[in-house]
CSV table of C-alpha atoms in Angstrom, one decimal:
chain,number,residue,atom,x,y,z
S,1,UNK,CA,0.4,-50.7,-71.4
S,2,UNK,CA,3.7,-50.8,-73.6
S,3,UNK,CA,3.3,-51.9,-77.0
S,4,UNK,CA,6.2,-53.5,-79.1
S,5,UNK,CA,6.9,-51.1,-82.3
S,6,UNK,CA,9.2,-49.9,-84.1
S,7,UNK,CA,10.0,-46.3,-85.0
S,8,UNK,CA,13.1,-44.9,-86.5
S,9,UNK,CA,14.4,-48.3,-87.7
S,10,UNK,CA,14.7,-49.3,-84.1
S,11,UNK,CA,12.9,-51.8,-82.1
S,12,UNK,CA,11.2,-49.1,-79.8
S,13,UNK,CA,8.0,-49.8,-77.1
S,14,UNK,CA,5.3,-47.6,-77.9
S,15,UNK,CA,2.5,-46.6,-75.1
S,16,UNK,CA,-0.4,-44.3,-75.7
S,17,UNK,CA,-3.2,-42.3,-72.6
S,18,UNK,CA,-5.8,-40.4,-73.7
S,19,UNK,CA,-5.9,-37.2,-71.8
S,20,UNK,CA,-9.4,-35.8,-72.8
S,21,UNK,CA,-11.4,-36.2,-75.7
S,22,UNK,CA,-9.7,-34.5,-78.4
S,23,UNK,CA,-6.4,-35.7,-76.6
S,24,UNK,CA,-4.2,-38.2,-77.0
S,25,UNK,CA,-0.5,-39.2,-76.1
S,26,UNK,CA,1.6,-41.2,-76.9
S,27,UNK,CA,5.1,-42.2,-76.1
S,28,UNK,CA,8.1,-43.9,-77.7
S,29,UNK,CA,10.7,-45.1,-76.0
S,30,UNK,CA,13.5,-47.4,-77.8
S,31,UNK,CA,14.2,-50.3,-76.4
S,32,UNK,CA,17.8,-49.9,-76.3
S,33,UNK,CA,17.7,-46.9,-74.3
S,34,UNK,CA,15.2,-48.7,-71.7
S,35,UNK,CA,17.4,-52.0,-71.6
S,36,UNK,CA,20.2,-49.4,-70.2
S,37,UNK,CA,18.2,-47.8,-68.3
S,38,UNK,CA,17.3,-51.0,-66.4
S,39,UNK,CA,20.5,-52.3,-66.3
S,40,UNK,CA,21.9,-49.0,-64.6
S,41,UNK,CA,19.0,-49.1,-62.2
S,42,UNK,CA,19.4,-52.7,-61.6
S,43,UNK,CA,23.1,-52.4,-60.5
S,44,UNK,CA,22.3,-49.0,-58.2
S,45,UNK,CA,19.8,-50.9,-55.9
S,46,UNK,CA,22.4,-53.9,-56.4
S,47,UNK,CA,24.8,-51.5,-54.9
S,48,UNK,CA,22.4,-50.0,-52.4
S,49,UNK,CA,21.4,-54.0,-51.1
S,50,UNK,CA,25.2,-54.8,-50.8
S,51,UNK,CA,25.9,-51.7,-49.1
S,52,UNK,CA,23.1,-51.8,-46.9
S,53,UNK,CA,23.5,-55.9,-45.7
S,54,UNK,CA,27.1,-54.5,-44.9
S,55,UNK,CA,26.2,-51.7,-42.9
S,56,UNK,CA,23.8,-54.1,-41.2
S,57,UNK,CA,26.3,-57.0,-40.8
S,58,UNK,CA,29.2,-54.3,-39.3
S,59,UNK,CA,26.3,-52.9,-36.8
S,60,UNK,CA,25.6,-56.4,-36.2
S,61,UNK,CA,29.1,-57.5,-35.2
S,62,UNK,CA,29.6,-54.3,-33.2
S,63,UNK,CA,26.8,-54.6,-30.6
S,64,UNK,CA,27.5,-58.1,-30.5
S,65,UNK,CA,31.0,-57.4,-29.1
S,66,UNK,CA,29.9,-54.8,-27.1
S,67,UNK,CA,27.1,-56.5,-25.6
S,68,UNK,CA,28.3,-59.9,-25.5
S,69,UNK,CA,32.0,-60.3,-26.4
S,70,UNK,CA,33.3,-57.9,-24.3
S,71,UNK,CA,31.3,-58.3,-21.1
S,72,UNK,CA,31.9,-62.8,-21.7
S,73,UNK,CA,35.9,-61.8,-22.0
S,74,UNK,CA,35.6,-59.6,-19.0
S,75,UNK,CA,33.9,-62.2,-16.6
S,76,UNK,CA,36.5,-65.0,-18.0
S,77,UNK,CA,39.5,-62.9,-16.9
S,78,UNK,CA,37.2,-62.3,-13.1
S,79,UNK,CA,36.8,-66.1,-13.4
S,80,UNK,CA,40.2,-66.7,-13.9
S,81,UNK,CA,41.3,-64.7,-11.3
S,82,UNK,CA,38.8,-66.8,-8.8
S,83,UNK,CA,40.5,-69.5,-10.1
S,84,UNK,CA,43.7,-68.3,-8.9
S,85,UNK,CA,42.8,-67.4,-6.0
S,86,UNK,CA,41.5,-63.8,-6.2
S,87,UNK,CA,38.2,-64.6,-4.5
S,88,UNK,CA,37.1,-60.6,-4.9
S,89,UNK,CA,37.9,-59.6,-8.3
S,90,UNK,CA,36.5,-56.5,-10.2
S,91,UNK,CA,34.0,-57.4,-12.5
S,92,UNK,CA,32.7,-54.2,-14.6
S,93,UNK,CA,29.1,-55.3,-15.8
S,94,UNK,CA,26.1,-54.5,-14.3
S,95,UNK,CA,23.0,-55.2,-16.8
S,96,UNK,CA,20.0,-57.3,-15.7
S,97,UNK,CA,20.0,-59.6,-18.5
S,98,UNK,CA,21.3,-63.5,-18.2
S,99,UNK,CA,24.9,-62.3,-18.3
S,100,UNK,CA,24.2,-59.9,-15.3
S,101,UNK,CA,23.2,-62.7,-13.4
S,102,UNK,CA,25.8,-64.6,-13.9
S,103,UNK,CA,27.9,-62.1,-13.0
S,104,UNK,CA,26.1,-61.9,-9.5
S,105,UNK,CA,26.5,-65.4,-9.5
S,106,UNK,CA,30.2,-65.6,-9.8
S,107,UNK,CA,30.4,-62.7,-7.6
S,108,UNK,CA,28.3,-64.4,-4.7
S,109,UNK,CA,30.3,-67.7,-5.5
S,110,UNK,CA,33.7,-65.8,-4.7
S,111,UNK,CA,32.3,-64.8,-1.8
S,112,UNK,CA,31.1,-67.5,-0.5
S,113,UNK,CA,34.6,-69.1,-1.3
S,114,UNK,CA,36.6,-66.6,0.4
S,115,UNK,CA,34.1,-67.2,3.4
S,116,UNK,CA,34.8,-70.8,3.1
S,117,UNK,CA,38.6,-69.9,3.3
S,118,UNK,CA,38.5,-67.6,6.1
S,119,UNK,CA,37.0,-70.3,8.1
S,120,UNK,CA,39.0,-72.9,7.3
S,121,UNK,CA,41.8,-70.8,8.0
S,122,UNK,CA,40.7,-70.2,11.4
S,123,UNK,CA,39.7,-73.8,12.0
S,124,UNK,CA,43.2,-74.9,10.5
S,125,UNK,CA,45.3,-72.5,13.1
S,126,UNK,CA,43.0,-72.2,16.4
S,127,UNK,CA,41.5,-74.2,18.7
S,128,UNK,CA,37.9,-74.3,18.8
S,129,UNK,CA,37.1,-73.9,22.4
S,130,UNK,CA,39.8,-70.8,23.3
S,131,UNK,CA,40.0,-69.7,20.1
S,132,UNK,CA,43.9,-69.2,20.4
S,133,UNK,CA,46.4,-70.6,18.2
S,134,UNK,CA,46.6,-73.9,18.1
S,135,UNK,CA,49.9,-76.2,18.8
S,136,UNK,CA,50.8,-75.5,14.5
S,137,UNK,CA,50.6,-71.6,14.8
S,138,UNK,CA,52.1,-71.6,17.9
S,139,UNK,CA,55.2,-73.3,16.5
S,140,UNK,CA,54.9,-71.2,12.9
S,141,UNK,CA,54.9,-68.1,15.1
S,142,UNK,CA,57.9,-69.3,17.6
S,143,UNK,CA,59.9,-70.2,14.5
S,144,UNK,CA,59.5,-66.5,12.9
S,145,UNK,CA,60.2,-65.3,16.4
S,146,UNK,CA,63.6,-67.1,16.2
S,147,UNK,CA,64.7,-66.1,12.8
S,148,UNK,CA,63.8,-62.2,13.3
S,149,UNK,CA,65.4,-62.2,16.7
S,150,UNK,CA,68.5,-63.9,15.1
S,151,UNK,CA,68.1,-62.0,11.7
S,152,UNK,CA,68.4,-58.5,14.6
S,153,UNK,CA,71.0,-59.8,17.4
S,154,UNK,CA,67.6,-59.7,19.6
S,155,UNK,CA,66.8,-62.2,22.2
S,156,UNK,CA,63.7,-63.9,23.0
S,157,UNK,CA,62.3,-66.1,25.8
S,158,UNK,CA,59.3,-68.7,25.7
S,159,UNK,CA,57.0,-69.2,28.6
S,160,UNK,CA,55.1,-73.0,28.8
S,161,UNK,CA,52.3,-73.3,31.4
S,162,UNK,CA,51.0,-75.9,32.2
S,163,UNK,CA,48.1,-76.4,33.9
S,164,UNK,CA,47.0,-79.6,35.7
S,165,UNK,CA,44.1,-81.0,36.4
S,166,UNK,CA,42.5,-79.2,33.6
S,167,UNK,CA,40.2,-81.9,32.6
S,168,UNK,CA,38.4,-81.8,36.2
S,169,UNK,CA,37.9,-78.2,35.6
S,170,UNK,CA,35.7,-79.1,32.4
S,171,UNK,CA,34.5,-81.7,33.3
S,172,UNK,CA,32.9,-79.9,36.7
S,173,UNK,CA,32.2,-76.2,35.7
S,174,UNK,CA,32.1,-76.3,31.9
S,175,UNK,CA,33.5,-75.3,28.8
S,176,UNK,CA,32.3,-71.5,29.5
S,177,UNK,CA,33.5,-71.3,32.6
């Protein structure tokens, strides 16, 4: 326990232990000396706290931009690629968190798209029942015909069947047949 005192003209804080019986000590310390002693160890752990919280706030911002920042700016450039009509565009992130599943679920949603497109393609340019190009394709691919056998001094021919009666021939045997 620290006593007020003074010793050498100086206001000082005085504690005393015994050791043993015949044994005592006793300390002096001026109070000067243990005001700047305080003070210097009051700004080292202030420095140690700053240092630390800025250590902590630095690791802090660094796994959050490597686990969240850079994996949300990746799957916005894939998502703006689908957007622009890259349905299968590379996305590099595979973790099983919520972010992974999003992931999958923009990948499965480009997929799906460029399903979608395939089959609207084919449903756009062929006919259903043959499955050969419809009257649109035909003329797309007669008119490139034409401008690469111009384009080469080449000649071309066309071939038009008819055929008549074809409704009967549905109509009694069947699509299949």
């Amino acid at each position: 326990q620290l006593v007020p005192a003074t010793y050498l003209d100086s206001k000082s804080l005085l504690s005393a232990r015994r050791l043993n019986n015949d044994l005592l000590l006793i300390g002096v310390l001026p109070e000067a000396e243990l005001v700047e002693a305080g003070g210097r160890l009051g700004r080292t752990v202030a420095w140690v706290v700053l240092g630390t919280v800025i250590l902590l706030i630095t690791v802090l911002l660094v796994a959050m931009s490597f686990l969240m920042t850079r994996p949300l700016r990746h799957l916005m450039i894939a998502i703006s690629e689908i957007g622009n009509g890259n349905l299968t565009p590379k996305i590099a992130l595979s973790s099983r968190d919520e972010l992974g599943q999003l992931v999958r679920s923009f990948q499965d949603m480009a997929g799906n798209l460029e399903k979608s497109r395939v089959k609207i393609e084919r449903l756009a340019y062929h006919d259903s029942l043959t499955g050969l190009p419809n009257r649109f394709l035909a003329h797309e691919n007669l008119r490139h015909m034409i401008s690469l056998a111009r384009r080469e001094n080449g000649k071309m021919a066309v071939l038009f069947l008819d055929l008549d009666n074809f409704k009967r021939v549905n109509d009694t045997l069947g699509h299949q047949v």
